[in-house]
């Protein structure tokens, strides 16, 4: 599709006065909307929590070690993601496959750990309907997990079937990997805030049922 | 009155395309002509997508209007059986042809949702924005054509889900377009489908906003600086930021309401809620006000999404049909940007009656009063643009002119609502309905009609019939005022909204009940008045008077492309040499100087001072 | 730090710049690991509510800024992007603080 894409300017090269190409501006705009999306959830969280004296203690109900592991997994995946971009800039296919594979793999680890966490919650009769805290926990981490899944899909595509673009249009490919990276880092960033808020910052007596 | 339908143009005579409609997709050297599906259903061309949005939007507008016409029967004749239609809708909705209250509520909720989210915004932003903006900035397409196609489909299928909710057990959503919990948490299945439909629609708008902003920033033609953009593009630019940053709040709220309904969470359900005599078995701890905050955080900027593209269209049509530049281009731009920014901090004026403390209500009253200033500036500039103009009363201009006083009434009647004390009296009455309908119906909708008459020649190569345009305009103007003006009176008498019998069971509004009949007959008259438009819309595509590329002797860049424009829009990349409204430039041959026509750079003089050429 | 956008393959400057970038990424990675362990460790100090929230959010802010500035190249990115994100954060606080302050005013009225 490169002839059709070439008809639209600045798909690969930066526009001189803005210094940006189209996808980079596009992804930052999208991330701005995602900030507002997760921000609205956080706003809801604060409103519900400050109005509720019987807020369950997260650390009682959730596993901090597992979540710490997940935090480390996600941060590491951000490093492997940025290394994939370096590989794309260097036009090094083997390195790209290695680091993209690692990123997707670490994403999968995150999802598996999350799966264990969710299963444990249901086993202990703490589903989303148990309390507003659990409702927040499942909704926020669930939405986040959907984003991780989407990112994994995109990254897998660029690392493997889509990597042949590195031969035909290396700079556009590198731009796309960078943009995929921006999304992935954002997903990591959201988790960096979710982790302390949901797991570390809960006090007070657990909800009595 | 100038008859433009038989205008001969020196510039287009050489092209010889005034005799027949242009082939919309000539064989392109790079790729073969697409088949039916690629051309009409899965198109990535902004013009086709714009037409898809416009068409679908207009159909939804008609449908949403039909829902209201059903409601108007029950308001004029509460409890009476509707002739013919009554039997068709079945016993769950209209036993014996007489409307059930639950069905009335479904009609009401869906009317609002469909008009706002499936009708006006897709037409104004998806339709006009997609078709006109790339052409006006001299670009070959939008920045992300495939994303554009995806956005349209997200809208379309979201609409299908919404309509499907009518067939869910228990019927469609019936908690108002505002879906307040706790009620919306416990309504039948149709409400869940409403939420799912909204999630689709919001996704469509978010991705569309990304596309518009990137396109306007990145794909402007050489020489087209921000201060040379047509006001329509500025309006769409600000609108897109509103969609981008405000819609996610409703997305979040929608997800939470979905969880409440499906996973039995209590985001919005307080402890100890009693439903039908029984305490609801949920964890409690939620806040119904949380929904209201998140909903209105979107829904207030949303009303500016409804009005800004309309103001943009009116500005284009007025400049063109007065043959002079817009008055106050800079104040217009600064005002529209201020409106965008301020619209994020006024939302709680929809919540004055929720038990808000005085500090907060003072804050929101103040910001609401402040935001009326740029709105008035825009309206004033548009009105002043008429002064000293050579006015051509073409059909688009008729609608654009009507917009001005209609929006004036709508805007001014909003002021008492934005102040907490009078709002105590007016909140949730017919006054509110009258206010917002004035802005959206004889306001935005008239502007959108102006846009259709104005850009139809660009999209099809033919003018719409002027006679049918008049037959559409004058009765519509009359009847639409007949529908909404009496509602102010009813509201001031204290008639509440969303009552299926129109307040017939209350004594304090008995003396204004008769107005329901006036309104209903006006509504049905308004419906009949749309028939000339529908005929015109389809008939003119084949039989309308052929239009040259620059059908209205206009200055903005879209008129430099053929009508209709081919794939890629312009054979040669246009360059902008001057401002967008160089009409009646002193010393220039002809009464307009197109933006992309090579020549000396000119800038509109400040009114009252001598033109630089004569200084 | 120079912002690499459209370098060509084999460009020696590119490789040198990328190596500098990689060094930075590793430093940031290390800092993020340390901060993660610190924030978890602090949990077991059982600080009182308000200081605990402030410290945890401050650490999260630092971690987030590191990811944004270095992994997402924000520190060397065009001003346009920076303005966009700052404006977003400004509106984000509107969503965050607006309803919260309004509702808190109900629980503990200021007027």
PDB file of C-alpha atoms in Angstrom, chain A residues 1 3-4 7-11 13-15 17-27 29-30 32-34 36-37 40-41 43-45 47-48 52 55 128-132 134-136 138-140 143 176 209, chain B residues 30-31 140-146 206-207 209-210 213-214 217-221 224 241 244-246 248-253 255-256 259 263-267 282-287 289-290 293-294 297 344 573:
ATOM      1  CA  UNK A   1       0.000   0.000   0.000  1.00  0.00           C
ATOM      2  CA  UNK A   3       2.016   4.110  -3.266  1.00  0.00           C
ATOM      3  CA  UNK A   4      -1.311   5.081  -1.724  1.00  0.00           C
ATOM      4  CA  UNK A   7       0.041  10.311  -1.496  1.00  0.00           C
ATOM      5  CA  UNK A   8      -0.566  11.371   2.120  1.00  0.00           C
ATOM      6  CA  UNK A   9       2.383  13.476   3.240  1.00  0.00           C
ATOM      7  CA  UNK A  10       4.349  12.986   6.460  1.00  0.00           C
ATOM      8  CA  UNK A  11       3.440   9.336   6.959  1.00  0.00           C
ATOM      9  CA  UNK A  13       9.070  11.835   7.289  1.00  0.00           C
ATOM     10  CA  UNK A  14       8.478  14.547   9.825  1.00  0.00           C
ATOM     11  CA  UNK A  15       6.615  17.696   8.818  1.00  0.00           C
ATOM     12  CA  UNK A  17       7.215  22.977  11.250  1.00  0.00           C
ATOM     13  CA  UNK A  18       5.808  20.450  13.726  1.00  0.00           C
ATOM     14  CA  UNK A  19       8.803  18.102  13.668  1.00  0.00           C
ATOM     15  CA  UNK A  20       6.450  15.102  13.833  1.00  0.00           C
ATOM     16  CA  UNK A  21       5.213  12.402  11.528  1.00  0.00           C
ATOM     17  CA  UNK A  22       1.509  11.548  11.504  1.00  0.00           C
ATOM     18  CA  UNK A  23       1.560   8.324  13.539  1.00  0.00           C
ATOM     19  CA  UNK A  24       3.570   9.846  16.336  1.00  0.00           C
ATOM     20  CA  UNK A  25       1.161  12.747  16.743  1.00  0.00           C
ATOM     21  CA  UNK A  26      -1.732  10.328  16.425  1.00  0.00           C
ATOM     22  CA  UNK A  27      -0.545   7.982  19.149  1.00  0.00           C
ATOM     23  CA  UNK A  29      -3.381  12.120  21.013  1.00  0.00           C
ATOM     24  CA  UNK A  30      -4.734   8.650  21.629  1.00  0.00           C
ATOM     25  CA  UNK A  32      -4.117  11.702  25.953  1.00  0.00           C
ATOM     26  CA  UNK A  33      -7.579  10.160  25.711  1.00  0.00           C
ATOM     27  CA  UNK A  34      -6.339   7.102  27.607  1.00  0.00           C
ATOM     28  CA  UNK A  36      -8.542  10.760  30.638  1.00  0.00           C
ATOM     29  CA  UNK A  37     -10.030   7.248  30.617  1.00  0.00           C
ATOM     30  CA  UNK A  40     -11.820   9.057  35.240  1.00  0.00           C
ATOM     31  CA  UNK A  41     -11.547   5.650  36.860  1.00  0.00           C
ATOM     32  CA  UNK A  43     -11.419   9.966  40.080  1.00  0.00           C
ATOM     33  CA  UNK A  44     -14.222   7.514  40.693  1.00  0.00           C
ATOM     34  CA  UNK A  45     -12.010   5.541  43.007  1.00  0.00           C
ATOM     35  CA  UNK A  47     -14.765   9.690  45.292  1.00  0.00           C
ATOM     36  CA  UNK A  48     -15.973   6.245  46.342  1.00  0.00           C
ATOM     37  CA  UNK A  52     -16.861   5.192  52.417  1.00  0.00           C
ATOM     38  CA  UNK A  55     -13.266   0.467  52.768  1.00  0.00           C
ATOM     39  CA  UNK A 128     -16.434  -7.933  42.017  1.00  0.00           C
ATOM     40  CA  UNK A 129     -19.813  -7.827  43.771  1.00  0.00           C
ATOM     41  CA  UNK A 130     -18.201  -8.459  47.176  1.00  0.00           C
ATOM     42  CA  UNK A 131     -17.425  -4.802  47.857  1.00  0.00           C
ATOM     43  CA  UNK A 132     -16.824  -1.535  46.041  1.00  0.00           C
ATOM     44  CA  UNK A 134     -13.246  -5.420  44.723  1.00  0.00           C
ATOM     45  CA  UNK A 135     -15.412  -3.803  42.074  1.00  0.00           C
ATOM     46  CA  UNK A 136     -12.710  -1.195  41.520  1.00  0.00           C
ATOM     47  CA  UNK A 138     -11.500  -6.031  38.989  1.00  0.00           C
ATOM     48  CA  UNK A 139     -12.658  -3.196  36.737  1.00  0.00           C
ATOM     49  CA  UNK A 140      -9.411  -1.227  36.742  1.00  0.00           C
ATOM     50  CA  UNK A 143      -9.451  -2.808  31.670  1.00  0.00           C
ATOM     51  CA  UNK A 176       5.592   2.013  13.780  1.00  0.00           C
ATOM     52  CA  UNK A 209     -20.246  -9.550  55.465  1.00  0.00           C
TER      53      UNK A 209
ATOM     54  CA  UNK B  30      -1.546   2.986  -9.275  1.00  0.00           C
ATOM     55  CA  UNK B  31      -4.464   0.734  -8.466  1.00  0.00           C
ATOM     56  CA  UNK B 140      -5.482  14.375  -0.440  1.00  0.00           C
ATOM     57  CA  UNK B 141      -7.334  12.591   2.410  1.00  0.00           C
ATOM     58  CA  UNK B 142      -7.427  12.276   6.178  1.00  0.00           C
ATOM     59  CA  UNK B 143      -4.197  11.342   7.963  1.00  0.00           C
ATOM     60  CA  UNK B 144      -5.394   7.818   8.788  1.00  0.00           C
ATOM     61  CA  UNK B 145      -7.819   6.578   6.105  1.00  0.00           C
ATOM     62  CA  UNK B 146      -8.168   3.035   7.433  1.00  0.00           C
ATOM     63  CA  UNK B 206     -12.319   9.026  19.978  1.00  0.00           C
ATOM     64  CA  UNK B 207     -10.568   7.534  16.985  1.00  0.00           C
ATOM     65  CA  UNK B 209     -10.954  12.883  16.926  1.00  0.00           C
ATOM     66  CA  UNK B 210      -7.397  11.544  16.698  1.00  0.00           C
ATOM     67  CA  UNK B 213      -6.564  16.660  14.941  1.00  0.00           C
ATOM     68  CA  UNK B 214      -3.658  14.927  13.215  1.00  0.00           C
ATOM     69  CA  UNK B 217      -2.095  19.863  12.213  1.00  0.00           C
ATOM     70  CA  UNK B 218      -0.096  17.802   9.738  1.00  0.00           C
ATOM     71  CA  UNK B 219      -1.795  17.939   6.354  1.00  0.00           C
ATOM     72  CA  UNK B 220      -2.423  21.646   5.829  1.00  0.00           C
ATOM     73  CA  UNK B 221      -1.373  22.827   2.363  1.00  0.00           C
ATOM     74  CA  UNK B 224      -2.044  27.523   4.993  1.00  0.00           C
ATOM     75  CA  UNK B 241     -10.329  18.113  21.236  1.00  0.00           C
ATOM     76  CA  UNK B 244     -10.882  13.399  22.597  1.00  0.00           C
ATOM     77  CA  UNK B 245     -10.628  14.535  26.192  1.00  0.00           C
ATOM     78  CA  UNK B 246     -14.235  14.446  27.404  1.00  0.00           C
ATOM     79  CA  UNK B 248     -13.303   8.916  27.978  1.00  0.00           C
ATOM     80  CA  UNK B 249     -15.104   9.971  31.158  1.00  0.00           C
ATOM     81  CA  UNK B 250     -18.355   8.537  29.808  1.00  0.00           C
ATOM     82  CA  UNK B 251     -16.488   5.486  28.557  1.00  0.00           C
ATOM     83  CA  UNK B 252     -15.277   4.891  32.125  1.00  0.00           C
ATOM     84  CA  UNK B 253     -18.729   5.516  33.559  1.00  0.00           C
ATOM     85  CA  UNK B 255     -17.883   0.440  31.922  1.00  0.00           C
ATOM     86  CA  UNK B 256     -18.787   0.906  35.572  1.00  0.00           C
ATOM     87  CA  UNK B 259     -20.220  -3.883  35.732  1.00  0.00           C
ATOM     88  CA  UNK B 263     -21.342  -8.307  37.528  1.00  0.00           C
ATOM     89  CA  UNK B 264     -23.630  -6.944  40.252  1.00  0.00           C
ATOM     90  CA  UNK B 265     -21.052  -4.452  41.515  1.00  0.00           C
ATOM     91  CA  UNK B 266     -22.073  -1.319  43.401  1.00  0.00           C
ATOM     92  CA  UNK B 267     -20.251   1.532  41.746  1.00  0.00           C
ATOM     93  CA  UNK B 282     -25.665  -5.734  46.589  1.00  0.00           C
ATOM     94  CA  UNK B 283     -22.560  -4.728  48.490  1.00  0.00           C
ATOM     95  CA  UNK B 284     -23.533  -1.080  48.488  1.00  0.00           C
ATOM     96  CA  UNK B 285     -21.006   1.667  49.090  1.00  0.00           C
ATOM     97  CA  UNK B 286     -21.523   3.226  45.688  1.00  0.00           C
ATOM     98  CA  UNK B 287     -22.518   6.745  44.693  1.00  0.00           C
ATOM     99  CA  UNK B 289     -23.583  11.100  42.018  1.00  0.00           C
ATOM    100  CA  UNK B 290     -20.400   9.565  40.648  1.00  0.00           C
ATOM    101  CA  UNK B 293     -20.251  13.777  37.528  1.00  0.00           C
ATOM    102  CA  UNK B 294     -18.673  11.503  34.926  1.00  0.00           C
ATOM    103  CA  UNK B 297     -18.088  15.845  32.413  1.00  0.00           C
ATOM    104  CA  UNK B 344     -14.567  21.424  30.680  1.00  0.00           C
ATOM    105  CA  UNK B 573      -1.115  20.271  -4.605  1.00  0.00           C
TER     106      UNK B 573
END
